[in-house]
PDB file of C-alpha atoms in Angstrom:
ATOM      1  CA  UNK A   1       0.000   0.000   0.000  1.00  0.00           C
ATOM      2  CA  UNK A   2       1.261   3.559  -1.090  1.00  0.00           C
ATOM      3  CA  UNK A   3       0.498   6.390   1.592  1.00  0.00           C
ATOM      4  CA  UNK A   4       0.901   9.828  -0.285  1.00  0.00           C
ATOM      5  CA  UNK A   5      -0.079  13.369   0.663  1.00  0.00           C
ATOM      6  CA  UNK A   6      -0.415  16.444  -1.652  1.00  0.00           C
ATOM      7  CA  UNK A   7       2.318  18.752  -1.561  1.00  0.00           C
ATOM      8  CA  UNK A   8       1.745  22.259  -2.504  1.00  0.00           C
ATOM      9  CA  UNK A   9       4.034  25.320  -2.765  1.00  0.00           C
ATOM     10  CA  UNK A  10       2.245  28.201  -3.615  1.00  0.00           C
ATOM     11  CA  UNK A  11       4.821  31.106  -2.279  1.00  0.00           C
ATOM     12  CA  UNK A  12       7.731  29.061  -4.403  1.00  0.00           C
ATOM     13  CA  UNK A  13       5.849  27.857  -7.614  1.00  0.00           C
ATOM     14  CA  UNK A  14       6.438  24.224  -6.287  1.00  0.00           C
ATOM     15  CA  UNK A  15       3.129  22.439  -8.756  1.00  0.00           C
ATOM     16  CA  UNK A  16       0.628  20.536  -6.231  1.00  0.00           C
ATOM     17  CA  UNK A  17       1.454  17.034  -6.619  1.00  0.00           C
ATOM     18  CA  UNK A  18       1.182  13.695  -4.774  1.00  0.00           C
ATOM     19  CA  UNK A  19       4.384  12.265  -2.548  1.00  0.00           C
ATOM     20  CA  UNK A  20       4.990   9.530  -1.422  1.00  0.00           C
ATOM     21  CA  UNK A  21       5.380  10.256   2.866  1.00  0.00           C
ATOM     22  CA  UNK A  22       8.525   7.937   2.915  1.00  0.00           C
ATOM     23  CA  UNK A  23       9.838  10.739   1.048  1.00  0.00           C
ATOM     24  CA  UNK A  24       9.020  13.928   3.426  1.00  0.00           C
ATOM     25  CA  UNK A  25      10.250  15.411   6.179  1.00  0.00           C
ATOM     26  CA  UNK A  26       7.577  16.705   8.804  1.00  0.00           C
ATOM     27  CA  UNK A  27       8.156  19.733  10.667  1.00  0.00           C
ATOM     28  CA  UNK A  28       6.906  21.014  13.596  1.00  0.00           C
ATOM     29  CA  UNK A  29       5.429  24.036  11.399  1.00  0.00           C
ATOM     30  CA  UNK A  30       1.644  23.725  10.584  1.00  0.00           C
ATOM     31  CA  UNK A  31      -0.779  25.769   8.635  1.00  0.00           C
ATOM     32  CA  UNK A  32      -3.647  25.517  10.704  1.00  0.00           C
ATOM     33  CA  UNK A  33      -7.245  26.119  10.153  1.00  0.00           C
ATOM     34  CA  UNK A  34      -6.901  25.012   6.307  1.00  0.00           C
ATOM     35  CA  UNK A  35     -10.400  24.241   4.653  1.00  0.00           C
ATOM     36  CA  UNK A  36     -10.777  20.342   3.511  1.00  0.00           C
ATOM     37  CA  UNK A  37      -9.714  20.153  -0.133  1.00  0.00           C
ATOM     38  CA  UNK A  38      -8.463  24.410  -0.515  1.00  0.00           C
ATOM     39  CA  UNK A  39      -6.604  24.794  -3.637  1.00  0.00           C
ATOM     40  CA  UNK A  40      -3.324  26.394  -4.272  1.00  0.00           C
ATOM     41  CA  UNK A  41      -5.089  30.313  -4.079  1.00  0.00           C
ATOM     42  CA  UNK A  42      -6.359  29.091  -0.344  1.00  0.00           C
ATOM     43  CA  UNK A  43      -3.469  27.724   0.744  1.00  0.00           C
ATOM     44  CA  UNK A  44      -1.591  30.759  -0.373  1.00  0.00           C
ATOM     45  CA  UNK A  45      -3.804  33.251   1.170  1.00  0.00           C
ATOM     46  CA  UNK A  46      -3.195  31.164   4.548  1.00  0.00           C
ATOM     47  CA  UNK A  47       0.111  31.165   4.450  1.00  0.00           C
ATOM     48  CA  UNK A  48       0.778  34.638   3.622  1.00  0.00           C
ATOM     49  CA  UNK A  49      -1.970  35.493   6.684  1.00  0.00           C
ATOM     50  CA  UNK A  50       0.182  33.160   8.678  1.00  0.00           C
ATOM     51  CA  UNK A  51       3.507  34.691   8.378  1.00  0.00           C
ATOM     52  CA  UNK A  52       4.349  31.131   7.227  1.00  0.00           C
ATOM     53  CA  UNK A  53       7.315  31.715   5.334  1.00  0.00           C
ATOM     54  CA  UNK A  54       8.868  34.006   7.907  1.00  0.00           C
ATOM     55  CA  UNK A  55       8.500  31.163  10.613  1.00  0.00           C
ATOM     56  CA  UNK A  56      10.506  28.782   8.460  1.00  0.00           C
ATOM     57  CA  UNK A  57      13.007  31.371   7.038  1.00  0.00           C
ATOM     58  CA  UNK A  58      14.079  31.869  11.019  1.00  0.00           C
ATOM     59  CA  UNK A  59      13.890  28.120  11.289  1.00  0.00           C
ATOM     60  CA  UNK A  60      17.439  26.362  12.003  1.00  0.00           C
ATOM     61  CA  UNK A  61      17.048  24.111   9.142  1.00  0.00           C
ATOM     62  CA  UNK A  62      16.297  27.027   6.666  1.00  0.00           C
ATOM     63  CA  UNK A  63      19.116  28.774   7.872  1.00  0.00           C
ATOM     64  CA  UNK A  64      21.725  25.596   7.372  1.00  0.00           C
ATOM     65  CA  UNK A  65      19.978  25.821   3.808  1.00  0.00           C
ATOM     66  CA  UNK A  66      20.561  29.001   2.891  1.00  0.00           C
ATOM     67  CA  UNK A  67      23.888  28.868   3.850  1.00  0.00           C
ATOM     68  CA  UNK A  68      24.806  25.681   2.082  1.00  0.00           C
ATOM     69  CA  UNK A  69      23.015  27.255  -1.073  1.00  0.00           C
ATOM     70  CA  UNK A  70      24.995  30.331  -0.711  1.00  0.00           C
ATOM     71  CA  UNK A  71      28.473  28.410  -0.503  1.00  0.00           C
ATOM     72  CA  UNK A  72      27.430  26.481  -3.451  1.00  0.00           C
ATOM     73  CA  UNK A  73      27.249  29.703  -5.263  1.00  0.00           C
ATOM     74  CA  UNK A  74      30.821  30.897  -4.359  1.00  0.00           C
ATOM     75  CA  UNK A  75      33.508  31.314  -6.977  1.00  0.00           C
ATOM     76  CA  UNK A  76      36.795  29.956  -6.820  1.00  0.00           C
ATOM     77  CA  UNK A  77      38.589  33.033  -5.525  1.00  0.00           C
ATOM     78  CA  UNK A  78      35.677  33.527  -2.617  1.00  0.00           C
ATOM     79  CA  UNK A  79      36.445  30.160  -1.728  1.00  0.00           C
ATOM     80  CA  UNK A  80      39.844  31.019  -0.965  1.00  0.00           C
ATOM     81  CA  UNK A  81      38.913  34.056   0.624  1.00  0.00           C
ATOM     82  CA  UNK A  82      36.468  32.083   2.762  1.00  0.00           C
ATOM     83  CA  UNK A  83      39.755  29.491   3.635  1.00  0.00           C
ATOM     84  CA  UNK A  84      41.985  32.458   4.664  1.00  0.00           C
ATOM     85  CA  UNK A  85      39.324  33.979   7.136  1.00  0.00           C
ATOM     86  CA  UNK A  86      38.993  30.215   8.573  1.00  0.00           C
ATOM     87  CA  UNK A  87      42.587  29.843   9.303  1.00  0.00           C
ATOM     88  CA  UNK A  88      42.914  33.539  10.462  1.00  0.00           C
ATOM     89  CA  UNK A  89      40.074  32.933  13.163  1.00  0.00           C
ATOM     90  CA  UNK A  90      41.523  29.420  13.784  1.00  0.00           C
ATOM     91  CA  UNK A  91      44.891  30.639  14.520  1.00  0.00           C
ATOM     92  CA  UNK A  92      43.547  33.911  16.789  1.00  0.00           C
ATOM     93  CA  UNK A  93      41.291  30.720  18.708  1.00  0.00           C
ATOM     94  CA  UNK A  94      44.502  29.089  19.203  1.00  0.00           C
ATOM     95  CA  UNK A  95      46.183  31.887  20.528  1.00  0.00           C
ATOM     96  CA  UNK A  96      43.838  33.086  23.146  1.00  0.00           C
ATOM     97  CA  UNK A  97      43.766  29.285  24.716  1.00  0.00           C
ATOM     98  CA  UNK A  98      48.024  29.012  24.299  1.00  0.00           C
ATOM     99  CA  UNK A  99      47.498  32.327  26.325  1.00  0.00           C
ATOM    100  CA  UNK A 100      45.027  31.506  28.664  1.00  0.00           C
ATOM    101  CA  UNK A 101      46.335  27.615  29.263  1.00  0.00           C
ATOM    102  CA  UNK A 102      49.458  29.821  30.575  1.00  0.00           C
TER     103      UNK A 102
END
C-alpha cells in the first residue's frame, strides 16, 4: 500500500502534486485552520496570513539551507577568501587558549 499526501508550494511555484510520505520530512510548522480540499489560491492566502514563510526562514534548518546554497554559489577566488578567514580565526582561537592555558 502507497500512503501519499499532496504537496503544494504556492509562495515558491512548487506544482501541487502527490508524494509519497517515505519521502518527506515533517516539521513542527503547521498551517492551521486550512479548509478540507483548498486549492493552491487558499493555501496561499493562509500562508501569507500566517507569516508562514517568515517562521521557516528563522527556522534552524532554513538557515543551514541558505547557507549551504549560498556556498554552493561561491567562486573559486571567494572560496579562498572564505579558507583564509577560517585559518585567520583558527589561529587567533589558538592563541587566546596558548594564552590563557598559561
Amino acid at each position: 500500500m502507497v500512503i501519499q499526501a499532496i504537496i503544494d508550494g504556492p509562495t515558491t511555484g512548487f506544482p501541487r502534486q502527490a508524494f509519497l510520505y517515505r519521502h518527506l520530512t515533517l516539521t513542527p510548522l503547521t498551517v492551521s485552520k486550512l479548509p478540507r480540499n483548498a486549492g493552491s489560491g487558499t493555501v496561499k492566502k493562509h500562508v501569507d496570513k500566517t507569516g508562514f514563510v517568515a517562521k521557516w526562514e528563522s527556522t534552524a534548518w532554513a538557515k543551514k539551507r541558505a547557507a549551504a546554497e549560498k556556498r554552493r554559489t561561491l567562486s573559486d577566488f571567494e572560496r579562498f577568501q572564505v579558507m583564509l578567514h577560517k585559518t585567520s580565526r583558527r589561529d587567533k582561537v589558538r592563541k587566546v587558549l596558548k594564552a590563557a592555558k598559561a
